[in-house]
CSV table of C-alpha atoms in Angstrom, one decimal:
chain,number,residue,atom,x,y,z
A,1,MET,CA,-20.5,-7.8,21.7
A,2,PRO,CA,-18.4,-4.9,23.0
A,3,PRO,CA,-15.0,-6.2,21.9
A,4,GLY,CA,-16.1,-5.7,18.4
A,5,THR,CA,-16.1,-2.0,18.8
A,6,LEU,CA,-12.3,-2.1,19.1
A,7,SER,CA,-12.1,-3.6,15.7
A,8,ASN,CA,-14.0,-0.7,14.4
A,9,ALA,CA,-11.1,1.4,15.5
A,10,THR,CA,-8.7,-0.7,13.5
A,11,GLY,CA,-9.8,0.6,10.2
A,12,ALA,CA,-7.2,3.2,10.0
A,13,PHE,CA,-4.4,0.9,11.0
A,14,LYS,CA,-5.6,-1.8,8.8
A,15,ALA,CA,-5.4,0.5,5.9
A,16,GLY,CA,-1.8,-0.2,5.2
A,17,LYS,CA,-2.5,-3.8,4.4
A,18,THR,CA,-5.2,-3.1,1.9
A,19,VAL,CA,-3.5,-0.2,0.4
A,20,PHE,CA,-1.2,-2.1,-1.8
A,21,ASP,CA,-2.3,-5.6,-2.4
A,22,GLY,CA,0.1,-7.8,-4.3
A,23,CYS,CA,-1.5,-8.0,-7.7
A,24,ARG,CA,-2.7,-4.5,-7.6
A,25,ALA,CA,0.9,-3.4,-7.0
A,26,CYS,CA,1.8,-5.3,-10.1
A,27,ARG,CA,-0.8,-3.6,-12.2
A,28,GLU,CA,0.2,-0.3,-10.8
A,29,ALA,CA,3.8,-0.7,-11.6
A,30,LEU,CA,3.5,-1.4,-15.2
A,31,PRO,CA,1.8,1.8,-16.4
A,32,LEU,CA,4.1,3.8,-14.1
A,33,GLN,CA,7.1,2.3,-15.7
A,34,MET,CA,5.6,2.6,-19.1
A,35,ALA,CA,4.9,6.3,-18.4
A,36,PHE,CA,8.5,6.8,-17.4
A,37,LEU,CA,9.7,5.0,-20.5
A,38,MET,CA,7.4,7.1,-22.6
A,39,LEU,CA,8.6,10.3,-21.0
A,40,GLU,CA,12.1,9.3,-21.7
A,41,ARG,CA,11.4,8.5,-25.3
A,42,SER,CA,9.4,11.6,-26.0
A,43,GLY,CA,12.0,13.6,-24.1
A,44,SER,CA,14.7,12.3,-26.4
A,45,LEU,CA,12.6,12.8,-29.4
A,46,TYR,CA,11.9,16.3,-28.3
A,47,MET,CA,15.5,17.0,-27.7
A,48,GLY,CA,16.5,15.5,-31.0
A,49,GLY,CA,13.9,17.5,-32.8
A,50,LEU,CA,14.9,20.7,-31.1
A,51,GLY,CA,18.5,20.0,-31.9
A,52,ARG,CA,17.8,19.6,-35.5
A,53,MET,CA,15.7,22.7,-35.7
A,54,GLN,CA,18.3,24.7,-34.0
A,55,HIS,CA,21.0,23.5,-36.4
A,56,LYS,CA,18.9,24.9,-39.2
A,57,VAL,CA,18.1,28.1,-37.5
A,58,GLY,CA,21.6,28.5,-36.3
A,59,ALA,CA,22.9,28.6,-39.8
A,60,ARG,CA,20.6,31.5,-40.7
A,61,MET,CA,19.8,33.4,-37.6
A,62,THR,CA,22.1,35.6,-35.6
A,63,SER,CA,19.6,37.5,-33.4
A,64,GLY,CA,16.2,37.2,-31.9
A,65,ARG,CA,15.1,35.1,-29.0
A,66,ASN,CA,17.6,32.3,-29.7
A,67,GLY,CA,20.2,34.7,-31.0
A,68,ALA,CA,22.3,34.9,-27.9
A,69,TRP,CA,22.4,31.2,-27.6
A,70,LEU,CA,23.2,30.6,-31.2
A,71,ARG,CA,25.4,33.6,-32.0
A,72,PRO,CA,28.7,31.8,-31.4
A,73,CYS,CA,27.6,29.3,-33.9
A,74,ALA,CA,26.8,31.8,-36.5
A,75,GLN,CA,29.8,34.0,-35.8
A,76,ALA,CA,32.2,31.1,-36.3
A,77,ARG,CA,30.7,30.1,-39.5
A,78,GLN,CA,34.0,28.6,-40.7
A,79,ASN,CA,33.8,26.1,-38.0
A,80,HIS,CA,30.2,25.5,-38.6
A,81,GLU,CA,30.5,22.0,-39.8
A,82,THR,CA,32.6,20.8,-37.0
A,83,ARG,CA,30.5,22.6,-34.4
A,84,GLN,CA,27.4,21.0,-35.8
A,85,GLY,CA,29.1,17.7,-35.7
A,86,THR,CA,30.2,18.1,-32.1
A,87,ARG,CA,26.9,19.4,-31.0
A,88,ARG,CA,25.0,16.5,-32.4
A,89,GLY,CA,27.1,14.2,-30.3
A,90,TRP,CA,27.2,16.4,-27.3
A,91,ARG,CA,23.5,16.9,-26.5
A,92,PRO,CA,22.5,13.4,-25.6
A,93,THR,CA,25.8,12.9,-23.8
A,94,ALA,CA,25.2,16.0,-21.7
A,95,GLY,CA,21.8,14.5,-20.7
A,96,ARG,CA,23.4,11.3,-19.8
A,97,LEU,CA,26.1,13.0,-17.9
A,98,GLY,CA,23.6,15.1,-16.0
A,99,LEU,CA,21.7,12.0,-15.1
A,100,ALA,CA,24.8,10.2,-13.9
A,101,MET,CA,25.8,13.2,-11.9
A,102,LEU,CA,22.3,13.4,-10.4
A,103,LEU,CA,22.5,9.7,-9.4
A,104,ALA,CA,26.0,10.1,-8.1
A,105,SER,CA,25.0,13.1,-6.0
A,106,THR,CA,22.0,11.4,-4.5
A,107,THR,CA,24.1,8.4,-3.7
A,108,ALA,CA,26.9,10.5,-2.3
A,109,CYS,CA,24.7,12.9,-0.3
A,110,SER,CA,23.1,10.3,1.8
A,111,ALA,CA,23.8,6.7,2.5
A,112,ILE,CA,21.6,4.1,0.9
A,113,LYS,CA,22.1,1.8,3.8
A,114,ALA,CA,21.1,2.6,7.3
A,115,PRO,CA,23.8,2.2,10.0
A,116,VAL,CA,23.4,-0.9,12.1
A,117,PRO,CA,22.6,0.0,15.6
A,118,LYS,CA,24.7,-1.2,18.6
A,119,ASP,CA,22.1,-1.1,21.4
A,120,PRO,CA,20.6,-4.6,21.7
A,121,ASP,CA,17.0,-3.4,21.9
A,122,GLU,CA,17.5,-1.1,19.0
A,123,LEU,CA,19.2,-3.9,17.1
A,124,ALA,CA,16.3,-6.2,17.7
A,125,GLU,CA,14.0,-3.5,16.3
A,126,TYR,CA,16.2,-2.9,13.3
A,127,LYS,CA,16.2,-6.6,12.5
A,128,ALA,CA,12.4,-6.9,13.0
A,129,ALA,CA,11.9,-4.0,10.6
A,130,ASN,CA,14.0,-5.8,7.9
A,131,ASP,CA,14.7,-2.5,6.2
A,132,PRO,CA,18.5,-2.0,5.8
A,133,TYR,CA,18.0,0.3,2.8
A,134,GLU,CA,15.7,2.6,4.8
A,135,PRO,CA,17.2,5.9,3.7
A,136,LEU,CA,16.8,5.0,0.0
A,137,ASN,CA,13.3,3.6,0.6
A,138,ARG,CA,12.2,6.7,2.4
A,139,LYS,CA,13.3,8.8,-0.6
A,140,THR,CA,11.3,6.6,-2.9
A,141,TYR,CA,8.4,6.7,-0.5
A,142,ASN,CA,8.4,10.5,-0.5
A,143,MET,CA,8.7,10.7,-4.2
A,144,THR,CA,5.8,8.2,-4.7
A,145,MET,CA,3.6,10.0,-2.2
A,146,THR,CA,4.3,13.4,-3.9
A,147,PHE,CA,3.3,11.9,-7.2
A,148,ASP,CA,0.3,10.4,-5.5
A,149,LYS,CA,-0.7,13.6,-3.9
A,150,TYR,CA,-0.6,15.7,-7.1
A,151,ALA,CA,-1.4,13.2,-9.8
A,152,LEU,CA,-2.7,9.8,-8.9
A,153,ARG,CA,-5.0,10.8,-6.0
A,154,PRO,CA,-6.8,13.6,-7.8
A,155,VAL,CA,-7.3,11.5,-10.8
A,156,ALA,CA,-8.7,8.6,-8.7
A,157,LYS,CA,-11.1,11.1,-7.0
A,158,ALA,CA,-12.2,12.4,-10.3
A,159,TYR,CA,-12.8,8.8,-11.4
A,160,VAL,CA,-15.0,8.1,-8.3
A,161,TRP,CA,-16.8,11.3,-8.9
A,162,ALA,CA,-17.5,10.7,-12.6
A,163,VAL,CA,-18.1,6.9,-12.8
A,164,PRO,CA,-21.0,5.4,-10.8
A,165,ARG,CA,-20.4,2.6,-8.4
A,166,PRO,CA,-21.9,-0.3,-10.5
A,167,VAL,CA,-19.8,0.7,-13.5
A,168,ARG,CA,-16.7,0.8,-11.3
A,169,ASN,CA,-17.5,-2.6,-9.8
A,170,SER,CA,-17.8,-4.0,-13.4
A,171,LEU,CA,-14.5,-2.5,-14.3
A,172,GLY,CA,-12.9,-3.9,-11.2
A,173,ASN,CA,-14.3,-7.3,-12.1
A,174,MET,CA,-12.8,-7.0,-15.5
A,175,ILE,CA,-9.4,-6.1,-14.2
A,176,THR,CA,-9.5,-9.0,-11.7
A,177,THR,CA,-10.6,-11.5,-14.4
A,178,MET,CA,-7.9,-10.3,-16.8
A,179,ASN,CA,-5.3,-11.0,-14.2
A,180,GLU,CA,-6.7,-14.5,-13.5
A,181,PRO,CA,-4.2,-16.4,-15.8
A,182,SER,CA,-1.3,-15.0,-13.8
A,183,VAL,CA,-3.0,-16.2,-10.6
A,184,PHE,CA,-3.6,-19.6,-12.2
A,185,PHE,CA,0.1,-20.1,-13.1
A,186,ASN,CA,1.1,-19.1,-9.7
A,187,ASP,CA,-1.3,-21.5,-8.1
A,188,VAL,CA,0.1,-24.3,-10.2
A,189,GLY,CA,3.6,-23.1,-9.3
A,190,ALA,CA,2.7,-23.2,-5.6
A,191,GLY,CA,1.4,-26.8,-6.1
A,192,LYS,CA,-2.2,-26.0,-5.0
A,193,PRO,CA,-4.4,-27.8,-7.5
A,194,ARG,CA,-7.7,-26.6,-5.8
A,195,ARG,CA,-6.7,-23.0,-6.0
A,196,ALA,CA,-5.4,-23.4,-9.6
A,197,GLY,CA,-8.7,-25.0,-10.5
A,198,ASP,CA,-10.6,-22.2,-8.9
A,199,SER,CA,-8.8,-19.5,-10.8
A,200,PHE,CA,-9.0,-21.5,-14.1
A,201,VAL,CA,-12.8,-21.9,-13.7
A,202,ARG,CA,-13.1,-18.3,-12.8
A,203,TRP,CA,-11.3,-17.3,-16.0
A,204,CYS,CA,-13.4,-19.6,-18.2
A,205,ILE,CA,-16.8,-18.6,-16.7
A,206,ASN,CA,-16.1,-14.9,-16.4
A,207,MET,CA,-14.7,-14.5,-19.9
A,208,THR,CA,-17.7,-16.2,-21.4
A,209,ALA,CA,-20.8,-15.9,-19.2
A,210,GLY,CA,-19.3,-12.9,-17.5
A,211,LEU,CA,-19.1,-11.0,-20.9
A,212,GLY,CA,-15.3,-10.6,-21.0
A,213,GLY,CA,-14.9,-10.3,-17.2
A,214,PHE,CA,-17.4,-7.5,-16.6
A,215,ILE,CA,-19.7,-9.6,-14.5
A,216,ASP,CA,-18.2,-11.8,-11.8
A,217,VAL,CA,-20.4,-14.8,-12.5
A,218,ALA,CA,-17.9,-17.2,-11.1
A,219,LYS,CA,-18.3,-15.6,-7.6
A,220,MET,CA,-22.0,-16.2,-7.8
A,221,ALA,CA,-21.3,-19.8,-8.8
A,222,GLY,CA,-19.2,-20.3,-5.7
A,223,TYR,CA,-15.7,-19.5,-7.0
A,224,PRO,CA,-14.6,-16.3,-5.3
A,225,HIS,CA,-11.5,-14.6,-6.4
A,226,HIS,CA,-8.2,-15.2,-4.5
A,227,ALA,CA,-5.1,-13.3,-4.9
A,228,ASN,CA,-1.8,-14.8,-5.8
A,229,ASP,CA,1.4,-13.6,-7.3
A,230,ALA,CA,4.9,-14.9,-8.0
A,231,GLY,CA,6.2,-13.3,-4.8
A,232,LEU,CA,3.9,-15.5,-2.8
A,233,THR,CA,4.8,-18.5,-4.9
A,234,LEU,CA,8.5,-18.0,-4.2
A,235,ALA,CA,7.6,-17.6,-0.5
A,236,ASN,CA,5.9,-21.0,-0.7
A,237,TRP,CA,9.1,-22.4,-2.1
A,238,GLY,CA,10.8,-21.3,1.0
A,239,ILE,CA,12.5,-18.3,-0.3
A,240,ALA,CA,12.9,-15.6,2.3
A,241,SER,CA,11.5,-12.2,1.5
A,242,GLY,CA,14.9,-10.4,1.5
A,243,PRO,CA,15.2,-6.8,2.5
A,244,TYR,CA,12.1,-4.6,2.4
A,245,LEU,CA,12.1,-2.3,-0.6
A,246,PHE,CA,9.8,0.6,-1.3
A,247,LEU,CA,9.5,0.7,-5.1
A,248,PRO,CA,7.8,3.4,-7.0
A,249,MET,CA,4.7,1.2,-7.3
A,250,GLY,CA,4.5,0.6,-3.6
A,251,PRO,CA,5.9,-1.5,-0.8
A,252,SER,CA,7.7,-4.6,-1.8
A,253,SER,CA,10.8,-6.7,-1.0
A,254,LEU,CA,13.6,-8.2,-3.0
A,255,ARG,CA,11.6,-11.4,-3.4
A,256,ASP,CA,8.3,-9.7,-4.3
A,257,GLY,CA,10.1,-7.3,-6.7
A,258,ILE,CA,11.5,-10.3,-8.6
A,259,GLY,CA,8.1,-11.9,-8.3
A,260,TYR,CA,6.6,-8.8,-10.0
A,261,GLY,CA,8.9,-9.4,-13.0
A,262,ILE,CA,7.9,-13.0,-13.2
A,263,ASP,CA,4.2,-12.0,-13.1
A,264,GLN,CA,4.7,-9.7,-16.1
A,265,GLY,CA,6.0,-12.8,-17.9
A,266,LEU,CA,3.0,-14.8,-16.8
A,267,SER,CA,0.5,-12.4,-18.1
A,268,PRO,CA,-0.8,-13.8,-21.4
A,269,TRP,CA,-1.3,-10.3,-22.8
A,270,ASN,CA,2.4,-10.1,-23.5
A,271,TYR,CA,2.1,-13.1,-25.9
A,272,VAL,CA,-0.7,-12.0,-28.1
A,273,PRO,CA,0.5,-10.9,-31.5
A,274,ARG,CA,1.1,-7.2,-31.8
A,275,GLY,CA,-1.6,-5.1,-33.5
A,276,TYR,CA,-5.3,-5.8,-33.3
A,277,GLY,CA,-5.6,-2.9,-30.9
A,278,LEU,CA,-3.6,-4.8,-28.3
A,279,ILE,CA,-1.4,-1.9,-27.4
A,280,SER,CA,-4.3,0.4,-26.9
A,281,PHE,CA,-5.9,-2.3,-24.8
A,282,ASN,CA,-2.8,-2.8,-22.7
A,283,TRP,CA,-2.5,0.9,-22.1
A,284,ALA,CA,-6.2,1.3,-21.2
A,285,TYR,CA,-6.1,-1.8,-19.0
A,286,ASN,CA,-3.0,-0.8,-17.1
A,287,MET,CA,-4.0,2.8,-16.6
A,288,LEU,CA,-7.4,1.8,-15.5
A,289,GLY,CA,-5.9,-0.8,-13.2
A,290,VAL,CA,-3.8,1.9,-11.5
A,291,ILE,CA,-6.7,4.4,-11.2
A,292,HIS,CA,-9.2,1.9,-10.1
A,293,GLY,CA,-6.8,0.3,-7.6
A,294,ARG,CA,-6.1,3.7,-6.1
A,295,SER,CA,-9.8,4.7,-6.0
A,296,GLU,CA,-10.6,1.7,-3.9
A,297,HIS,CA,-8.3,2.9,-1.2
A,298,LEU,CA,-8.9,6.6,-1.1
A,299,ASP,CA,-10.3,6.7,2.4
A,300,ASP,CA,-7.9,4.1,3.8
A,301,LEU,CA,-4.8,5.9,2.7
A,302,ASP,CA,-6.1,9.3,3.7
A,303,ALA,CA,-6.9,7.9,7.2
A,304,LEU,CA,-3.5,6.2,7.4
A,305,GLN,CA,-1.6,9.4,6.5
A,306,ARG,CA,-3.7,11.4,9.0
A,307,ASP,CA,-3.5,8.9,11.9
A,308,ALA,CA,-0.1,7.4,11.6
A,309,LEU,CA,2.8,9.4,13.1
A,310,ASP,CA,5.2,7.7,10.7
A,311,PRO,CA,3.1,6.5,7.8
A,312,TYR,CA,6.2,5.0,6.1
A,313,ALA,CA,6.8,2.7,9.1
A,314,THR,CA,3.1,1.8,9.4
A,315,ILE,CA,2.9,0.8,5.8
A,316,ARG,CA,6.2,-1.1,6.1
A,317,SER,CA,4.9,-3.0,9.1
A,318,ALA,CA,1.5,-3.7,7.7
A,319,TYR,CA,2.8,-4.8,4.3
A,320,GLN,CA,5.3,-7.3,5.8
A,321,GLN,CA,2.8,-8.8,8.2
A,322,GLN,CA,0.2,-9.1,5.4
A,323,ARG,CA,2.5,-10.8,3.0
A,324,LYS,CA,3.5,-13.3,5.6
A,325,ALA,CA,-0.2,-14.0,6.4
A,326,GLN,CA,-1.0,-14.3,2.7
A,327,ALA,CA,1.8,-16.8,2.1
A,328,GLU,CA,0.7,-18.8,5.2
A,329,ALA,CA,-2.9,-18.8,4.0
A,330,ILE,CA,-1.8,-20.4,0.7
A,331,ARG,CA,0.4,-22.9,2.5
A,332,ASN,CA,-2.4,-23.9,4.8
A,333,ASP,CA,-4.9,-24.3,2.1
A,334,HIS,CA,-5.4,-28.1,2.0
A,335,ARG,CA,-8.9,-28.2,0.5
A,336,ALA,CA,-9.9,-31.3,-1.5
A,337,THR,CA,-9.4,-30.9,-5.2
A,338,VAL,CA,-12.9,-32.2,-6.0
A,339,PRO,CA,-15.5,-29.5,-5.5
A,340,ALA,CA,-18.1,-29.7,-2.8
A,341,TRP,CA,-21.0,-30.5,-5.1
A,342,TYR,CA,-19.2,-33.6,-6.4
A,343,GLN,CA,-18.6,-35.3,-3.1
B,1,MET,CA,-23.9,-4.3,19.0
B,2,ALA,CA,-27.3,-2.8,19.6
B,3,ILE,CA,-25.7,0.4,20.6
B,4,VAL,CA,-23.6,0.6,17.4
B,5,ASN,CA,-26.6,-0.1,15.2
B,6,SER,CA,-28.9,2.2,17.0
B,7,PRO,CA,-29.9,5.5,15.5
B,8,LEU,CA,-28.5,7.4,18.5
B,9,SER,CA,-26.3,10.4,18.0
B,10,LEU,CA,-22.6,9.9,17.9
B,11,ALA,CA,-22.0,11.5,21.3
B,12,ASP,CA,-24.6,9.3,22.9
B,13,LYS,CA,-23.2,6.2,21.3
B,14,LYS,CA,-19.7,7.1,22.4
B,15,GLU,CA,-20.9,7.6,26.0
B,16,LYS,CA,-22.6,4.2,26.1
B,17,ILE,CA,-19.8,2.3,24.3
B,18,MET,CA,-16.8,3.5,26.2
B,19,PRO,CA,-17.5,1.8,29.6
B,20,LEU,CA,-18.0,-1.5,27.7
B,21,VAL,CA,-14.7,-0.9,25.9
B,22,SER,CA,-12.7,-0.3,29.0
B,23,LYS,CA,-14.2,-3.3,30.7
B,24,ASN,CA,-13.5,-5.7,27.8
B,25,VAL,CA,-10.4,-4.3,26.3
B,26,ASP,CA,-7.0,-4.3,27.9
B,27,ILE,CA,-6.2,-0.7,26.9
B,28,ASP,CA,-3.3,-0.3,29.3
B,29,GLY,CA,-1.8,-3.5,28.1
B,30,ILE,CA,-2.1,-2.6,24.4
B,31,GLY,CA,-0.7,0.9,25.2
B,32,ARG,CA,2.3,-0.6,26.9
B,33,TYR,CA,2.9,-3.0,24.0
B,34,CYS,CA,2.6,-0.2,21.5
B,35,LEU,CA,5.3,1.8,23.2
B,36,GLY,CA,7.7,-1.2,22.8
B,37,ARG,CA,11.2,-0.7,24.0
B,38,PHE,CA,10.6,2.9,24.9
B,39,TRP,CA,8.3,1.8,27.8
B,40,LYS,CA,11.4,0.9,29.8
B,41,VAL,CA,13.1,4.2,28.8
B,42,ALA,CA,10.1,6.4,29.8
B,43,THR,CA,9.9,7.9,33.2
B,44,PRO,CA,6.8,7.0,35.4
B,45,GLU,CA,5.3,10.4,34.6
B,46,GLN,CA,5.8,9.9,30.9
B,47,GLN,CA,4.2,6.4,31.2
B,48,LYS,CA,1.2,7.7,33.0
B,49,HIS,CA,0.8,10.7,30.6
B,50,TYR,CA,1.2,8.3,27.6
B,51,LEU,CA,-1.5,6.0,28.8
B,52,VAL,CA,-4.0,8.8,29.4
B,53,LEU,CA,-3.3,10.0,25.8
B,54,PHE,CA,-3.5,6.5,24.5
B,55,HIS,CA,-7.0,6.0,26.0
B,56,GLN,CA,-8.1,9.2,24.3
B,57,ILE,CA,-6.6,8.2,20.9
B,58,LEU,CA,-8.4,4.9,21.1
B,59,ALA,CA,-11.7,6.6,22.1
B,60,ASN,CA,-11.4,9.0,19.2
B,61,ALA,CA,-10.6,6.2,16.7
B,62,ILE,CA,-13.7,4.3,17.9
B,63,ALA,CA,-15.9,7.5,17.8
B,64,ASP,CA,-14.7,8.1,14.2
B,65,LYS,CA,-15.7,4.7,13.1
B,66,LEU,CA,-19.0,4.5,15.1
B,67,GLY,CA,-20.6,7.2,13.0
B,68,ASP,CA,-20.0,5.2,9.8
B,69,TYR,CA,-21.4,2.0,11.1
B,70,ARG,CA,-25.1,1.1,10.8
B,71,GLY,CA,-26.6,-2.3,10.2
B,72,VAL,CA,-23.3,-4.1,10.9
B,73,SER,CA,-23.3,-7.6,12.3
B,74,PHE,CA,-20.6,-10.1,13.5
B,75,THR,CA,-20.3,-13.7,13.0
B,76,ILE,CA,-18.0,-15.5,15.5
B,77,GLY,CA,-16.1,-18.5,14.2
B,78,ASN,CA,-13.5,-20.8,15.6
B,79,VAL,CA,-11.5,-20.2,18.7
B,80,THR,CA,-8.0,-21.4,18.6
B,81,LYS,CA,-5.1,-21.2,21.1
B,82,SER,CA,-2.4,-18.8,20.1
B,83,GLY,CA,0.4,-18.8,22.6
B,84,ASP,CA,-1.1,-17.6,25.9
B,85,ASP,CA,-4.0,-16.0,24.2
B,86,ASP,CA,-7.2,-17.3,22.6
B,87,SER,CA,-7.6,-16.3,19.0
B,88,VAL,CA,-11.2,-15.7,18.1
B,89,GLU,CA,-12.2,-15.6,14.4
B,90,ALA,CA,-14.8,-13.1,13.6
B,91,THR,CA,-16.3,-11.7,10.4
B,92,LEU,CA,-17.6,-8.2,10.2
B,93,VAL,CA,-20.5,-7.9,7.8
B,94,ARG,CA,-21.3,-4.4,6.7
B,95,PRO,CA,-24.0,-3.4,4.3
B,96,GLN,CA,-22.8,-2.8,0.7
B,97,GLN,CA,-19.2,-3.7,1.6
B,98,PRO,CA,-17.3,-6.9,1.3
B,99,PRO,CA,-17.2,-8.8,4.7
B,100,ALA,CA,-14.0,-8.3,6.6
B,101,ALA,CA,-12.4,-11.2,8.3
B,102,MET,CA,-10.5,-10.6,11.5
B,103,GLN,CA,-9.1,-12.3,14.6
B,104,TRP,CA,-9.3,-11.1,18.1
B,105,LEU,CA,-6.7,-12.1,20.6
B,106,VAL,CA,-8.2,-12.5,24.0
B,107,ASN,CA,-6.2,-12.9,27.1
B,108,SER,CA,-7.7,-14.2,30.4
B,109,SER,CA,-4.6,-13.9,32.6
B,110,SER,CA,-6.1,-11.0,34.6
B,111,GLY,CA,-9.1,-13.1,35.6
B,112,SER,CA,-11.6,-11.8,33.1
B,113,PRO,CA,-11.2,-12.2,29.4
B,114,LYS,CA,-9.9,-9.1,27.7
B,115,VAL,CA,-9.1,-8.3,24.1
B,116,VAL,CA,-5.4,-7.6,23.7
B,117,ASP,CA,-5.1,-7.4,19.9
B,118,VAL,CA,-7.1,-7.4,16.7
B,119,ILE,CA,-5.7,-8.9,13.5
B,120,GLY,CA,-7.2,-7.7,10.3
B,121,GLU,CA,-6.2,-9.6,7.1
B,122,GLY,CA,-2.9,-10.7,8.6
B,123,ALA,CA,-1.8,-7.3,10.1
B,124,SER,CA,-1.9,-7.0,13.9
B,125,LEU,CA,-3.2,-3.7,15.1
B,126,ARG,CA,-0.9,-3.4,18.1
B,127,LEU,CA,2.2,-4.5,16.2
B,128,THR,CA,1.6,-2.1,13.4
B,129,GLN,CA,0.9,0.6,15.9
B,130,ARG,CA,4.1,-0.2,17.9
B,131,ASN,CA,6.2,0.0,14.8
B,132,ASP,CA,4.6,3.4,14.0
B,133,TYR,CA,5.3,4.8,17.5
B,134,SER,CA,8.8,3.4,17.9
B,135,SER,CA,9.9,4.5,14.4
B,136,PHE,CA,8.6,7.9,15.2
B,137,ILE,CA,10.4,8.1,18.5
B,138,ALA,CA,13.6,6.7,17.0
B,139,ARG,CA,13.6,9.3,14.3
B,140,ASN,CA,13.1,12.0,16.8
B,141,GLY,CA,16.2,11.3,18.8
B,142,GLY,CA,14.7,8.6,21.1
B,143,ASP,CA,12.8,11.2,23.1
B,144,VAL,CA,9.5,9.9,24.4
B,145,ASP,CA,8.3,13.4,25.0
B,146,THR,CA,8.1,14.0,21.2
B,147,LEU,CA,5.6,11.1,21.0
B,148,LEU,CA,3.6,12.6,23.8
B,149,ARG,CA,3.5,15.9,22.1
B,150,ALA,CA,2.6,14.4,18.7
B,151,LEU,CA,-0.3,12.4,20.4
B,152,GLN,CA,-1.5,15.5,22.1
B,153,LYS,CA,-1.5,17.3,18.8
B,154,GLN,CA,-3.5,14.5,17.2
B,155,ILE,CA,-6.1,14.7,20.0
B,156,ASP,CA,-6.3,18.5,19.7
B,157,HIS,CA,-6.7,18.2,16.0
B,158,HIS,CA,-9.4,15.6,16.3
B,159,ASN,CA,-11.3,17.6,18.9
B,160,ALA,CA,-11.1,20.8,16.7
B,161,ALA,CA,-12.3,18.8,13.7
B,162,SER,CA,-15.3,17.3,15.6
B,163,ALA,CA,-16.1,20.7,17.2
B,164,GLN,CA,-16.5,22.1,13.7
B,165,GLN,CA,-19.1,19.5,12.7
């Protein structure tokens, strides 16, 4: 069967499609955003705390490590009250101003939109790539890959090194099962009762017999997992993908990005009353989702970055083809609603 | 298949596999497709040079994968018409890994059936590769020579890496 050997060679090229699968991207995104939020929050706390401390110190101290910085404050003690007043308001504003300037400069320095080519062949390629915001997307891509190189990938490698394969499989099953409600609602939304039934049964079986999702009993019983997300549901409603976007959590599009937001709303974990360790669970679940998801694609992504001349373009192409194929697979799923054993 | 699964050394496997690959895979056709709109732009020398490099790249990619594979098997499923080509559904079963579904596009216009594309989970190998190459050329001022140099570098890199092993 010689042609098969060619497919062996496709591993590297196929990597792109598996690298970021839809629901994984969703899971990946959440903790990232949360991490950014936390950073922001702790940053402002830190700034606030520092500010307060320096007010106190400024009133007493005129020299030392902070002396130079605080001296004007101490020297003009008459104006101390007003100075303190202004400074309190000034610090966060400066931060915001800096951020605004940073944003403005990144926007001004390079166009967000790529110029539309004139040459007909080039234009055809430009249209096929569906990536009018390429300059911005490439920036995000570079940022994400830098983060991946120095943070996510090493952590994922450590995870693979430290946790044995069977345990990782169980954790993977748990993550998949916990996402099953979101898949279910999307199956319903796409009007595919058989698929919805599958994901519903998977949830029921795995959460009970599967000990909270750690064992994929449903798969053994003939209900294997299928992926679905709101981006695909929207695609089945005939909504075009819109321009390709590379978001911090991976390749996406306007439609899939919106779908991601909808998926967050469909996850039942957001509706459980606060407390009862839910926040810790959410954190652990999402962090684990990211690390586990990344660890599954260590070799794929390494191979892709080694073999592709332009990894960004390769990922873009593979992602868009794969999303199209996924949406088509759902559209063409006309299986009977009654299971095989009943007929 | 027997060759892939045999306990032969990598070099021997490669030697036995490559003639079969060139007989059953339309490497030139895939190579032309992958160069896309730049095929027309390239001079005949560049085209020739490119195809030589492309053959080597493909051989290297196959050799890389061959070493990993042992105990694999294929199941061949339905054959459907897809445009001018026949689409063959196949499932690659590897030990301790989930089975991978793929389609092979087979074109018989040259007289004998030849594989022209492989589609793995919705992504076409040749289309993805074409986008990689054309984006690379376009970002390097539309110069095909930059691609040839990059491919040569990849091959050198690969040879150096395999020489070390």
